[in-house]
PDB file of C-alpha atoms in Angstrom:
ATOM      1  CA  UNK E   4       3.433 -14.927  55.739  1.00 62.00           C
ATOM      2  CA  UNK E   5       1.787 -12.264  53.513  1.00 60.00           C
ATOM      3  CA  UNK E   6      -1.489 -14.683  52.562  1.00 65.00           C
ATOM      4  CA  UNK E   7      -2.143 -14.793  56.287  1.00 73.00           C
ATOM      5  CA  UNK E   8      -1.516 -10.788  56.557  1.00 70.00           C
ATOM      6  CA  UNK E   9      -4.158 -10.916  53.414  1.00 67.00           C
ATOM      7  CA  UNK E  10      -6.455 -13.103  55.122  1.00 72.00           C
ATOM      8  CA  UNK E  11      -6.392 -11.504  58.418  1.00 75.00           C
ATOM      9  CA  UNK E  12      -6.947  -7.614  56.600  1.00 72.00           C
ATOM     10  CA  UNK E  13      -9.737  -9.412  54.259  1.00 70.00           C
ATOM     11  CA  UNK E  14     -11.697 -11.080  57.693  1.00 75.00           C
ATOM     12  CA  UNK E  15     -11.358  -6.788  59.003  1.00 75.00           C
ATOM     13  CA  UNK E  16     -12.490  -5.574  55.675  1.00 71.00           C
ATOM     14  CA  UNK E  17     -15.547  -7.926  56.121  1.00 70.00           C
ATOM     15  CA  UNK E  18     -16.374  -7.066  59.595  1.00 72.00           C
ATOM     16  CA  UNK E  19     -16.566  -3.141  59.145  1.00 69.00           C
ATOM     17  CA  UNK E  20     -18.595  -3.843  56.078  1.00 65.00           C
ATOM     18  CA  UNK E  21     -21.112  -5.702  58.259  1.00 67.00           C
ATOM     19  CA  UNK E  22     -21.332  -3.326  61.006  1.00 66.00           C
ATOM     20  CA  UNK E  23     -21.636  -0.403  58.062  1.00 58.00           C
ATOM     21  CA  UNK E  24     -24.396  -1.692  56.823  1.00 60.00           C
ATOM     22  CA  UNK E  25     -26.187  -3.274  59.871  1.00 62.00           C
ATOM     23  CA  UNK E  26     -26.536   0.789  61.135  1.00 59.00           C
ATOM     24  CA  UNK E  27     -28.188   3.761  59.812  1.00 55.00           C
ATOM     25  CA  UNK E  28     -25.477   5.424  58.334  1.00 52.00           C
ATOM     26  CA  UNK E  29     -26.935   6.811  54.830  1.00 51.00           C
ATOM     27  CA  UNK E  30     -26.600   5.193  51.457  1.00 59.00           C
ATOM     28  CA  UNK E  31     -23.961   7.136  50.132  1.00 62.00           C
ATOM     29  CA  UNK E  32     -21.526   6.841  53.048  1.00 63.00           C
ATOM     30  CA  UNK E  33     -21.617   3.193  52.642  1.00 62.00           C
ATOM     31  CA  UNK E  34     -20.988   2.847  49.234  1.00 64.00           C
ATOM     32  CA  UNK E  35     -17.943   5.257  50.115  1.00 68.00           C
ATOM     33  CA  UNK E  36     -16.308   3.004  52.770  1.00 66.00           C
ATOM     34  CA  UNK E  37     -17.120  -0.040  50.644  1.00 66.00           C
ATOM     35  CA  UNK E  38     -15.248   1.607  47.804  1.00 69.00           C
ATOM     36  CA  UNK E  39     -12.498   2.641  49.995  1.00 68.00           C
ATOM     37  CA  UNK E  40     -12.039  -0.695  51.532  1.00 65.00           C
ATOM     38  CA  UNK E  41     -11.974  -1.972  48.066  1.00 69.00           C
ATOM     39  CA  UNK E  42      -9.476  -0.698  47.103  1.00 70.00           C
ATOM     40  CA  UNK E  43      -7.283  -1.523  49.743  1.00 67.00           C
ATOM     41  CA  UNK E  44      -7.717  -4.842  49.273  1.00 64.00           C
ATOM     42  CA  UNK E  45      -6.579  -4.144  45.624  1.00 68.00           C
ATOM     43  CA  UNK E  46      -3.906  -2.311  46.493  1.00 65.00           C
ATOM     44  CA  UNK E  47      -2.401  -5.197  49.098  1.00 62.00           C
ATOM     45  CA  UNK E  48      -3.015  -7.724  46.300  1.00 63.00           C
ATOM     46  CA  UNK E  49      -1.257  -5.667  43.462  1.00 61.00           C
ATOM     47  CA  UNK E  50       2.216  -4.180  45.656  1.00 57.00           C
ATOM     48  CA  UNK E  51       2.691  -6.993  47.815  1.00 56.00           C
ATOM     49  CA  UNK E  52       5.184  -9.702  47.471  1.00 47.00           C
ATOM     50  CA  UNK E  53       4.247 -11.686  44.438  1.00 50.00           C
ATOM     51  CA  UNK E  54       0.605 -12.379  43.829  1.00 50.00           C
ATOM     52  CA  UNK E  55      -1.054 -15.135  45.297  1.00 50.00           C
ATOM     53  CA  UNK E  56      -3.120 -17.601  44.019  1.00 48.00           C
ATOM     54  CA  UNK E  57      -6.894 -17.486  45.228  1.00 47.00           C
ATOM     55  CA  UNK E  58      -6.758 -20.958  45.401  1.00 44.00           C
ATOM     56  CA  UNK E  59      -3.990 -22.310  47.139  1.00 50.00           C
ATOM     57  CA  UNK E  60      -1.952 -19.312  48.564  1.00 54.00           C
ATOM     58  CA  UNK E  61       1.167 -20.006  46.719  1.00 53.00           C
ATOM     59  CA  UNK E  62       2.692 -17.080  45.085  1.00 54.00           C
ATOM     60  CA  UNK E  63       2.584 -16.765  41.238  1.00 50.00           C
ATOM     61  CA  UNK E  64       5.392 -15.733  39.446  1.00 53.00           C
ATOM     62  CA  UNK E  65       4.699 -13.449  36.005  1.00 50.00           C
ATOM     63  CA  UNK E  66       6.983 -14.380  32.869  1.00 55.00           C
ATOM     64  CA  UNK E  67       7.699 -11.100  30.738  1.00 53.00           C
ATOM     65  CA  UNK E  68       5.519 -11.339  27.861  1.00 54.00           C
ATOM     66  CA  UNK E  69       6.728 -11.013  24.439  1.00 54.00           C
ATOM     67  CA  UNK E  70       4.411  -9.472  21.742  1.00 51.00           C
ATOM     68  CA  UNK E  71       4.854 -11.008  18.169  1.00 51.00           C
ATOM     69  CA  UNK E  72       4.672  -8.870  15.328  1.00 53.00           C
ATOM     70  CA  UNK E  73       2.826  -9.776  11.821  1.00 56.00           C
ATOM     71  CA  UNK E  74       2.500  -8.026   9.324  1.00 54.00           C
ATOM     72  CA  UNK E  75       4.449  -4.300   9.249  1.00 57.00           C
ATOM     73  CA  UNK E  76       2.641  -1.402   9.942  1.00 58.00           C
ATOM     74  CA  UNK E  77       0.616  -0.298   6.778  1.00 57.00           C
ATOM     75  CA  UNK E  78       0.304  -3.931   5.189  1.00 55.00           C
ATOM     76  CA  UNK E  79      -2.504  -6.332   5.709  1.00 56.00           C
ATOM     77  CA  UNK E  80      -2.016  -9.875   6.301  1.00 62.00           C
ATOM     78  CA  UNK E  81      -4.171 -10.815   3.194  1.00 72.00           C
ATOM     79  CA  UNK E  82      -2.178  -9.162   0.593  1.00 77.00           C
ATOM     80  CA  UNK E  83      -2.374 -10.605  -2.662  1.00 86.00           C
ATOM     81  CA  UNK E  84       1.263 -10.197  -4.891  1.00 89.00           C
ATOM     82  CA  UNK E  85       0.340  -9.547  -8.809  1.00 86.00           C
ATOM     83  CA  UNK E  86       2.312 -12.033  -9.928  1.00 92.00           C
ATOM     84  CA  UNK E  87       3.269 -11.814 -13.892  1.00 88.00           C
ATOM     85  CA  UNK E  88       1.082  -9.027 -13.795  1.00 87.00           C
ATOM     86  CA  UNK E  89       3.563  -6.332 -15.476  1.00 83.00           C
ATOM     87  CA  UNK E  90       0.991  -3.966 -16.988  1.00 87.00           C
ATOM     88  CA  UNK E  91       0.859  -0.567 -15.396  1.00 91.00           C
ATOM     89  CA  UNK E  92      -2.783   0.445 -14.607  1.00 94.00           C
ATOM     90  CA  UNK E  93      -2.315   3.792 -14.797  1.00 95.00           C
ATOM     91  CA  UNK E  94      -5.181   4.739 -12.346  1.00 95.00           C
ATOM     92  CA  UNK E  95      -7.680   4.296 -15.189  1.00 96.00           C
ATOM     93  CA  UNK E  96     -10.193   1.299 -16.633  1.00 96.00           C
ATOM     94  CA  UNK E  97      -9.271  -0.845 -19.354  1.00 95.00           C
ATOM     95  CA  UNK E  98     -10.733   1.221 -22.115  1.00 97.00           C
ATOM     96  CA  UNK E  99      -9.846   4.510 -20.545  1.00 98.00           C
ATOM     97  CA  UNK E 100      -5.813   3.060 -20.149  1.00 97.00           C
ATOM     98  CA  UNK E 101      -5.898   1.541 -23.909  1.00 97.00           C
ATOM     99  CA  UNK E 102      -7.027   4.756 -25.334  1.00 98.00           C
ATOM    100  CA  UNK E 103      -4.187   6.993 -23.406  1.00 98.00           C
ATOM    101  CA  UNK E 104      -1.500   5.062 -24.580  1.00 98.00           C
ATOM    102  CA  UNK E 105      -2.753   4.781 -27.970  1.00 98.00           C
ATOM    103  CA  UNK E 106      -2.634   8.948 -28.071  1.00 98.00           C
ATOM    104  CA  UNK E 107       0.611   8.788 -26.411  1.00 98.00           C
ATOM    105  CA  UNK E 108       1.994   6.404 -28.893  1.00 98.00           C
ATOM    106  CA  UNK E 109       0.338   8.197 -31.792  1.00 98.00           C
ATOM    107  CA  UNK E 110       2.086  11.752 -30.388  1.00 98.00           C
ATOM    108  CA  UNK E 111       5.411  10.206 -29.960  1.00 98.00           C
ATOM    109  CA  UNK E 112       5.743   8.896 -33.305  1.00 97.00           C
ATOM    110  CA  UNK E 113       4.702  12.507 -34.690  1.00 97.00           C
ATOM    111  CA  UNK E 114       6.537  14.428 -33.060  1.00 97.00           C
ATOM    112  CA  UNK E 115       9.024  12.677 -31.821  1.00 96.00           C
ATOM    113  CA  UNK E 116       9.255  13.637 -28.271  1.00 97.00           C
ATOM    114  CA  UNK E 117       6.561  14.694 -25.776  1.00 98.00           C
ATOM    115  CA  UNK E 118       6.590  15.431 -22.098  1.00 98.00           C
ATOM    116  CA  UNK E 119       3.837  13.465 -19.741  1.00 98.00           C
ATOM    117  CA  UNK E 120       4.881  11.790 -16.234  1.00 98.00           C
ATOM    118  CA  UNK E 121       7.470   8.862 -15.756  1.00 98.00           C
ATOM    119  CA  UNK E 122       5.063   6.630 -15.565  1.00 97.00           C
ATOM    120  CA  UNK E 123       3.525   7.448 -18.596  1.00 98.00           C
ATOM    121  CA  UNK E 124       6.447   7.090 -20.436  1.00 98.00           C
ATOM    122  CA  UNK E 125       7.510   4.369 -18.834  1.00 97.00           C
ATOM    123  CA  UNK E 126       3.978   2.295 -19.940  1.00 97.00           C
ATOM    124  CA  UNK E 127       4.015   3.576 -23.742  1.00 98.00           C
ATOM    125  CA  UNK E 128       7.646   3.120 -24.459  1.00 97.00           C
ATOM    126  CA  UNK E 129       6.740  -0.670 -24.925  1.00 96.00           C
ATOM    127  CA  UNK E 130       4.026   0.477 -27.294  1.00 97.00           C
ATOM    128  CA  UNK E 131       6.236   2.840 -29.278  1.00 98.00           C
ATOM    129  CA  UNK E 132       8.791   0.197 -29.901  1.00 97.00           C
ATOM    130  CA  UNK E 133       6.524  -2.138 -30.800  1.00 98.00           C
ATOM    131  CA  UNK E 134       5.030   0.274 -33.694  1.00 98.00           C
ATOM    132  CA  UNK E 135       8.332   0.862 -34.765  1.00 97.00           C
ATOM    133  CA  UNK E 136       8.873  -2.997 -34.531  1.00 97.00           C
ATOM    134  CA  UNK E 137       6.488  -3.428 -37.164  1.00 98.00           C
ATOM    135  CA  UNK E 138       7.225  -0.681 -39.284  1.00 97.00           C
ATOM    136  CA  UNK E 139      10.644  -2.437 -40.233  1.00 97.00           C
ATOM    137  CA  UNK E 140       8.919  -5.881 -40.803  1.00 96.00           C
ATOM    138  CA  UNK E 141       7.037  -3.127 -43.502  1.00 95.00           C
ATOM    139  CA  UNK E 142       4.605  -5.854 -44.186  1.00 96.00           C
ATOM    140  CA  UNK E 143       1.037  -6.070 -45.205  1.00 98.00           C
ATOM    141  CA  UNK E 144       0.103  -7.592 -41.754  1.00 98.00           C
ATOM    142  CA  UNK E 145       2.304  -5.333 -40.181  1.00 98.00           C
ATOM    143  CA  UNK E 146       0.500  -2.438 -41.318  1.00 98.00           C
ATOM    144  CA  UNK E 147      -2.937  -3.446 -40.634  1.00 98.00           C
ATOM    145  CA  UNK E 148      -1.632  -4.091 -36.610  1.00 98.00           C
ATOM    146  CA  UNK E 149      -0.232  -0.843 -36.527  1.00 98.00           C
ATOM    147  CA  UNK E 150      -3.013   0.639 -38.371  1.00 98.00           C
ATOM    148  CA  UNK E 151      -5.090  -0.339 -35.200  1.00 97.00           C
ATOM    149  CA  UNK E 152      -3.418   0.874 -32.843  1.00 98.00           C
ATOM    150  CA  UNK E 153      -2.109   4.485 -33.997  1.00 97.00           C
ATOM    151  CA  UNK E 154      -4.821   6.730 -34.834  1.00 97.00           C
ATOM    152  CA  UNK E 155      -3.349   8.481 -37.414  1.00 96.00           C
ATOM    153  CA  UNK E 156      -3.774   6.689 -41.017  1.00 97.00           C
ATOM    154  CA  UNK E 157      -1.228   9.077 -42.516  1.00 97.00           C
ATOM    155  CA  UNK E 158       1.352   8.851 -39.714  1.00 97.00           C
ATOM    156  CA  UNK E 159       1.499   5.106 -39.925  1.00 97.00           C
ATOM    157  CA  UNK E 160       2.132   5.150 -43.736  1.00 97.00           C
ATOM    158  CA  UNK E 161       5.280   7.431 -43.157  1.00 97.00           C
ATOM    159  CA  UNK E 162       6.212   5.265 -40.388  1.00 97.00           C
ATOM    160  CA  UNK E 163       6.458   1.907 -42.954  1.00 97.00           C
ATOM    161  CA  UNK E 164       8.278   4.593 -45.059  1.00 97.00           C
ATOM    162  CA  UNK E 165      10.915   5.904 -42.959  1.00 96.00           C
ATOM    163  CA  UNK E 166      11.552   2.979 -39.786  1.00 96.00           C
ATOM    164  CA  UNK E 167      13.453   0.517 -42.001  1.00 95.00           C
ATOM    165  CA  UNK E 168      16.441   3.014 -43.044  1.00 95.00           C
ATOM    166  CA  UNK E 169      16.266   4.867 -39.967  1.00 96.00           C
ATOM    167  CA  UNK E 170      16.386   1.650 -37.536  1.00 96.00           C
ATOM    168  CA  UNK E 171      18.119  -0.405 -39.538  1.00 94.00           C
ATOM    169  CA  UNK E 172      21.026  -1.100 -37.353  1.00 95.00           C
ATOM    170  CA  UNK E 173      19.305  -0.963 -33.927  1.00 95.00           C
ATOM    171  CA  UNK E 174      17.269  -3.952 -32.595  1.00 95.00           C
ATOM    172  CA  UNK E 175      15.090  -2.581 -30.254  1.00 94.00           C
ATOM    173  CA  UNK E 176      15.634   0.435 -27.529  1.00 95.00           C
ATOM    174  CA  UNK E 177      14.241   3.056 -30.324  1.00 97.00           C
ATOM    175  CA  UNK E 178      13.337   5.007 -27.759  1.00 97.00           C
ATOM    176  CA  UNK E 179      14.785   7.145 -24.721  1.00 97.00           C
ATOM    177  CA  UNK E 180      12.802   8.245 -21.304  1.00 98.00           C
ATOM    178  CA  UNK E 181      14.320  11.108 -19.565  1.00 98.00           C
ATOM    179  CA  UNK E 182      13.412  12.513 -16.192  1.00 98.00           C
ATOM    180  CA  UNK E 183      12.976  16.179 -16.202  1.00 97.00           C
ATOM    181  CA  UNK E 184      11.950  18.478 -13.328  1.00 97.00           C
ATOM    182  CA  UNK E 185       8.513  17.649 -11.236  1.00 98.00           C
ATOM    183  CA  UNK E 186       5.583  19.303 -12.229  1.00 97.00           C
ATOM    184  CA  UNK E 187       4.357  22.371 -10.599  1.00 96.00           C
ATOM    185  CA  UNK E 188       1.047  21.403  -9.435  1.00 95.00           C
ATOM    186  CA  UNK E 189       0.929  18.054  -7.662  1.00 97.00           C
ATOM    187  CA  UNK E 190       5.095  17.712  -7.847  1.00 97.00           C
ATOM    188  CA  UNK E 191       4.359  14.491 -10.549  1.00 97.00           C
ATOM    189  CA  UNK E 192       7.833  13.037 -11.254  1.00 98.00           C
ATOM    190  CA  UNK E 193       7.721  13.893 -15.182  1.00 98.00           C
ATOM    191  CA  UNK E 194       9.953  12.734 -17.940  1.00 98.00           C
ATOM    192  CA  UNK E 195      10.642  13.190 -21.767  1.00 98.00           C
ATOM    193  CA  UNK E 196      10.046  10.250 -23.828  1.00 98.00           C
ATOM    194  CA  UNK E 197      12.137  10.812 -27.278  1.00 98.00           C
ATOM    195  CA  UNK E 198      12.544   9.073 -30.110  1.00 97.00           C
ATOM    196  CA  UNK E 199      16.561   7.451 -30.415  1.00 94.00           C
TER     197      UNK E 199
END
């Protein structure tokens, strides 16, 4: 029986520490034979037949354990999803983001196509359509929204001037995003936002 093989080896173990340290062998020595009969002791407990139980001898049987995964790699438990939350931040504060795509839009409407990144364009096509939106309805209130929003007075009057004829058979989609080559610098995924 191996516990009685363990027993009898752990009764030997105790006996040579006794005599160690009843004589005058030096501090160090001891401490070296205790250390050494340690781990033999650890050793017949870890490779012999199954462990056994300190308490009643039996040997214990180890189920293979299973780890369960959470969350991926990368992701924290306590992620919040922005629902409804559509609007791209753009890496910038409120004021900061409102006053980009209020140049953008301004630019696009006077020129008619500029080149900034994909997301960019992405976040002021809605704003560009909307302008032109307006600029068909051509009226009073109309003008006074899209007077606060593009900065240019004069642009805005052309806009009211030109969007009804030009538009006139198109409801909505007045403008185009194309993806162009990535920018040198930081290899930004740019794009061409045009007017249709």
């Amino acid at each position: 029986n191996v516990f009685d093989q363990l027993s009898l080896l752990w009764r030997d173990i105790l006996s040579l520490a006794s005599i160690v340290t009843k004589s005058r062998i030096p501090t160090q020595n001891t401490m070296r034979v205790l250390a050494l009969l340690a781990t033999f002791v650890a050793a017949a407990n870890a490779f012999g037949v199954g462990s056994l139980s300190s308490f009643t001898g039996t040997s214990i049987t180890l189920e293979p354990t299973y780890v369960v995964r959470g969350a991926p790699a990368g992701r924290s438990d306590l992620s919040m999803m922005r629902h409804r939350n559509k609007l791209k931040k753009l890496n910038k504060p409120a004021d900061q983001r409102k006053a980009l795509l209020r140049a953008l839009t301004t630019e696009v409407i006077r020129h008619g196509r500029i080149k900034t990144t994909l997301v960019r364009a992405k976040a002021v096509r809605k704003h560009v359509d909307h302008m032109i939106e307006l600029g068909k309805r051509g009226d009073l209130h109309a003008r006074r929204q899209a007077l606060g929003w593009v900065y240019d007075k004069d642009l805005v009057h052309s806009l009211f001037e030109a969007a009804p004829e030009r538009y006139s058979d198109r409801n909505g989609g007045y403008t185009r995003v194309l993806r162009t080559m990535p920018r040198q610098g930081d290899n930004a995924k740019m794009a061409v936002i045009e007017l249709v």
